[in-house]
């Protein structure tokens, strides 16, 4: 039994995280790789930690208290975690355990110097590194000191930062165990960190080496700036040599100290180029062994590299699997669809099955491979034009890749074409409102047929039916008349902005001309919720009840009817849900809860409307917008007539104004149709899931969200499910939230962000894309979750992205700032409809603007100023 408390590093492999912790398992695995030097040592296993924890029953109560503390109560976390650490450090190490550790020391030299290093079971994992969350002690000499520092490592499982990190990652404190690595100390001439992929750009072909003199602690603690080398294909391609004024050295009697570096050596490189290249070769060997990019701590002893740590780089966005060695360029679907959050497997596969182009899934997001369209000069121009109008940062990122000259091959123009070129001749379609009416009727008839025909389908027959329904779904989406109507509205917008800018010096004139355009189902949805508020406002008892409704109170509509005025309130909300209940935030992911499934989501917005508006606001808002658009039209046309050749210009502009008002509202309808169909699919699949639960195949209905459509079909057919697969998918989905999807991704793993190349904005302003004209100043409300809306009149909404489900908030704000978006994305279209100054595509807006700050939004010129 005693021997299980201590294992030599050579006895441990990468699969023994439960025994040796993440660091111990990685070091054991590293020491097995041929040609890789790892300082010798042993691991005090998690069995020893479990034994220690059992020695102090009071820890159980302390852990109970810790699990009940709110994640943001830092004071309570600090106090409780310190108590637990004191308890653990105060436990005497049992004699047999101490003897096992001292025996292992005696075999290696009792009075030698050692590094004593924490190795938790939730550490250095593929999805979370936990870097720096627990403690390491260097140059520890003598058995007494070693035992004391082993205790300190056990206790460091409960440092404040480690406890907070686990809370944020949803990891239970009791599920984590601590092993301790005791390794022979090395006294390096230089030390540092090697990333086998560029940690900033993600490029897997570029390795980065940070190097300094002495122990690596000087770099890790930020005491000195390191030398930085970048290596590509065996060659140093860039380097920065820092003035390294200090280093950390080991003391003869134990411990470490900072020392000043001789001024003549400060600007010497810590490594030669040849050493850097040799180190990167070792890194590539380690990377190949572990099967992914690594963050490696190294020491240079004499002229040999010793590796003291290797962990996965968890912040890199993954690369789509292609099975070939060709270069590929991918564009993010999430940035086009205003939903950059990760999606669950069922959501991803359903979007892939109903999309018009093939899509690659990686990191819980979807990407389209545009390499062939970029490679052919004919399709390239059209692709760049459409991408640029949608999101200038995507266009700039694609142009950045093209400018390199050697990444995208040039193909003859016979390659498949891209999307239709924007800004070309208008599609041959009459300016006739009856076309929009007909398109909407066609869509409604198709959805009604789907609802009728799916009712009788269950089991495997349902999946056959759905595959046919997806073909109808795509047919409706690609209806040539629908595409023409959308393009007619967009092209008329671009024409008006270009020509009125050229003829009258007007910026973004179409923004006012499209106010309160007819047939916009998304803006109608926002106004309709004002009508719901009108029904509720006269009934104080109903308002008070709604104020008490929590997120979990899903049955609140039934309770409403018992109050004075409650029946009318319930009927109004139910009628709203009948029309718009299939919508929700992130609605392209079928697994997201719809408003009909979670109506409490709408309660804060309804209450904002009750508080901030008076009766009849919806009708007034629409009418005011329509009048403003009419006045703008008369103003523009009269000014055009006063110009040379003015009658012709005014006639052309009038034709385009009629055209834009006829078709621009329809731009929002196809998405409404998609989401309506999605809700029908979802209800049928959840009914199937309920049958699987009843049959004991699945523990809960929502487990189907972690299967692809095809996998779910197989489960329904076989009545067998792989529980481990579902758990792995849940863990992976949780980890994907930490990843930021890039707008453009290459097959080298490089995330290309793009830039606004502008010099016409004030210093310090946040640059974005102007999508709705006007300038507004007000309080920034940084809202990341619609259910947490709490708006006052005059507020400016700042968020990551807005899809149509956010439009009920738009009636109560005066301006909009988002991190993602383009000229024709939903937020931009609705902002113009409501006359809200808006700037989208503002990188990191929700982090650079704090909730409550005063900001000024320049919707005409595309930038935001933070005032206070």
mmCIF file of C-alpha atoms in Angstrom, residues 147-271:
data_model
loop_
_atom_site.group_PDB
_atom_site.id
_atom_site.type_symbol
_atom_site.label_atom_id
_atom_site.label_comp_id
_atom_site.label_asym_id
_atom_site.label_seq_id
_atom_site.Cartn_x
_atom_site.Cartn_y
_atom_site.Cartn_z
ATOM 1 C CA UNK A 147 7.804 17.531 3.337
ATOM 2 C CA UNK A 148 6.765 21.052 4.358
ATOM 3 C CA UNK A 149 6.561 22.167 0.706
ATOM 4 C CA UNK A 150 4.605 19.044 -0.296
ATOM 5 C CA UNK A 151 1.997 20.144 2.287
ATOM 6 C CA UNK A 152 2.013 23.650 0.832
ATOM 7 C CA UNK A 153 1.394 22.247 -2.649
ATOM 8 C CA UNK A 154 -1.580 20.240 -1.374
ATOM 9 C CA UNK A 155 -2.956 23.388 0.257
ATOM 10 C CA UNK A 156 -2.446 25.414 -2.948
ATOM 11 C CA UNK A 157 -5.349 23.523 -4.510
ATOM 12 C CA UNK A 158 -7.360 26.106 -2.567
ATOM 13 C CA UNK A 159 -5.613 29.346 -3.492
ATOM 14 C CA UNK A 160 -8.192 32.048 -4.149
ATOM 15 C CA UNK A 161 -7.299 32.117 -7.853
ATOM 16 C CA UNK A 162 -7.603 28.303 -8.222
ATOM 17 C CA UNK A 163 -11.004 28.270 -6.463
ATOM 18 C CA UNK A 164 -12.288 31.135 -8.672
ATOM 19 C CA UNK A 165 -10.963 29.475 -11.852
ATOM 20 C CA UNK A 166 -12.762 26.231 -11.008
ATOM 21 C CA UNK A 167 -16.002 28.057 -10.195
ATOM 22 C CA UNK A 168 -15.840 29.805 -13.566
ATOM 23 C CA UNK A 169 -15.213 26.497 -15.357
ATOM 24 C CA UNK A 170 -18.065 24.723 -13.559
ATOM 25 C CA UNK A 171 -15.640 22.271 -11.882
ATOM 26 C CA UNK A 172 -16.625 20.820 -8.478
ATOM 27 C CA UNK A 173 -13.923 21.400 -5.804
ATOM 28 C CA UNK A 174 -14.394 17.861 -4.448
ATOM 29 C CA UNK A 175 -13.747 16.311 -7.860
ATOM 30 C CA UNK A 176 -10.186 17.702 -8.034
ATOM 31 C CA UNK A 177 -7.227 15.976 -6.366
ATOM 32 C CA UNK A 178 -3.656 17.172 -5.927
ATOM 33 C CA UNK A 179 -0.492 15.198 -6.677
ATOM 34 C CA UNK A 180 2.953 16.731 -6.100
ATOM 35 C CA UNK A 181 5.973 16.395 -8.417
ATOM 36 C CA UNK A 182 9.400 16.427 -6.746
ATOM 37 C CA UNK A 183 12.106 16.919 -9.395
ATOM 38 C CA UNK A 184 15.865 17.373 -9.311
ATOM 39 C CA UNK A 185 16.568 21.084 -9.552
ATOM 40 C CA UNK A 186 18.424 22.290 -12.644
ATOM 41 C CA UNK A 187 20.501 25.481 -12.590
ATOM 42 C CA UNK A 188 20.159 26.897 -16.091
ATOM 43 C CA UNK A 189 22.160 29.503 -17.942
ATOM 44 C CA UNK A 190 18.908 30.498 -19.698
ATOM 45 C CA UNK A 191 15.294 29.456 -19.459
ATOM 46 C CA UNK A 192 11.939 30.351 -20.916
ATOM 47 C CA UNK A 193 8.867 29.239 -22.790
ATOM 48 C CA UNK A 194 8.386 27.759 -26.249
ATOM 49 C CA UNK A 195 4.998 27.925 -27.979
ATOM 50 C CA UNK A 196 4.924 25.509 -30.903
ATOM 51 C CA UNK A 197 2.209 27.689 -32.508
ATOM 52 C CA UNK A 198 2.091 31.485 -32.544
ATOM 53 C CA UNK A 199 -0.024 32.242 -29.430
ATOM 54 C CA UNK A 200 -1.224 35.577 -30.868
ATOM 55 C CA UNK A 201 -2.170 34.707 -34.472
ATOM 56 C CA UNK A 202 -2.675 30.964 -33.958
ATOM 57 C CA UNK A 203 -0.399 30.122 -36.905
ATOM 58 C CA UNK A 204 0.674 26.488 -36.365
ATOM 59 C CA UNK A 205 3.726 26.885 -38.671
ATOM 60 C CA UNK A 206 5.281 29.668 -36.589
ATOM 61 C CA UNK A 207 6.887 28.750 -33.249
ATOM 62 C CA UNK A 208 7.617 31.458 -30.657
ATOM 63 C CA UNK A 209 10.454 31.251 -28.127
ATOM 64 C CA UNK A 210 10.623 33.563 -25.069
ATOM 65 C CA UNK A 211 14.051 33.464 -23.391
ATOM 66 C CA UNK A 212 15.831 35.105 -20.439
ATOM 67 C CA UNK A 213 18.876 34.494 -18.254
ATOM 68 C CA UNK A 214 18.732 32.302 -15.140
ATOM 69 C CA UNK A 215 15.570 30.553 -13.947
ATOM 70 C CA UNK A 216 12.338 30.865 -15.901
ATOM 71 C CA UNK A 217 10.613 32.452 -12.882
ATOM 72 C CA UNK A 218 11.878 35.885 -13.993
ATOM 73 C CA UNK A 219 9.820 35.610 -17.206
ATOM 74 C CA UNK A 220 6.750 33.914 -15.714
ATOM 75 C CA UNK A 221 6.478 36.508 -12.932
ATOM 76 C CA UNK A 222 6.908 39.427 -15.361
ATOM 77 C CA UNK A 223 10.161 40.563 -13.710
ATOM 78 C CA UNK A 224 11.854 41.004 -17.096
ATOM 79 C CA UNK A 225 10.861 41.307 -20.736
ATOM 80 C CA UNK A 226 12.090 38.233 -22.604
ATOM 81 C CA UNK A 227 13.969 37.947 -25.863
ATOM 82 C CA UNK A 228 11.384 36.814 -28.412
ATOM 83 C CA UNK A 229 12.254 34.644 -31.427
ATOM 84 C CA UNK A 230 9.859 33.525 -34.164
ATOM 85 C CA UNK A 231 10.784 30.409 -36.131
ATOM 86 C CA UNK A 232 9.212 29.170 -39.352
ATOM 87 C CA UNK A 233 10.317 26.022 -41.194
ATOM 88 C CA UNK A 234 13.640 25.753 -39.392
ATOM 89 C CA UNK A 235 14.624 29.393 -39.702
ATOM 90 C CA UNK A 236 14.507 32.363 -37.307
ATOM 91 C CA UNK A 237 12.235 34.801 -39.194
ATOM 92 C CA UNK A 238 11.985 37.521 -36.509
ATOM 93 C CA UNK A 239 13.587 38.352 -33.179
ATOM 94 C CA UNK A 240 13.465 41.042 -30.499
ATOM 95 C CA UNK A 241 16.321 41.176 -28.004
ATOM 96 C CA UNK A 242 15.239 42.800 -24.725
ATOM 97 C CA UNK A 243 17.367 44.604 -22.134
ATOM 98 C CA UNK A 244 17.290 41.942 -19.410
ATOM 99 C CA UNK A 245 18.299 43.823 -16.256
ATOM 100 C CA UNK A 246 17.471 41.133 -13.700
ATOM 101 C CA UNK A 247 17.402 37.341 -13.348
ATOM 102 C CA UNK A 248 16.311 34.811 -10.699
ATOM 103 C CA UNK A 249 19.090 32.510 -9.433
ATOM 104 C CA UNK A 250 19.101 29.624 -6.952
ATOM 105 C CA UNK A 251 20.789 30.134 -3.540
ATOM 106 C CA UNK A 252 23.246 27.467 -2.256
ATOM 107 C CA UNK A 253 21.272 26.878 0.975
ATOM 108 C CA UNK A 254 17.884 26.711 -0.808
ATOM 109 C CA UNK A 255 15.393 29.215 -2.188
ATOM 110 C CA UNK A 256 15.913 31.788 -4.924
ATOM 111 C CA UNK A 257 16.829 35.438 -5.216
ATOM 112 C CA UNK A 258 16.686 38.221 -7.787
ATOM 113 C CA UNK A 259 20.076 39.372 -9.064
ATOM 114 C CA UNK A 260 21.108 42.279 -11.284
ATOM 115 C CA UNK A 261 22.677 41.344 -14.616
ATOM 116 C CA UNK A 262 25.970 42.904 -15.601
ATOM 117 C CA UNK A 263 25.199 45.877 -17.872
ATOM 118 C CA UNK A 264 27.468 44.447 -20.613
ATOM 119 C CA UNK A 265 25.373 41.238 -20.769
ATOM 120 C CA UNK A 266 21.916 42.796 -20.549
ATOM 121 C CA UNK A 267 21.402 43.100 -24.304
ATOM 122 C CA UNK A 268 23.125 39.864 -25.238
ATOM 123 C CA UNK A 269 20.663 37.289 -26.657
ATOM 124 C CA UNK A 270 19.872 34.581 -24.096
ATOM 125 C CA UNK A 271 20.090 31.997 -26.920
#
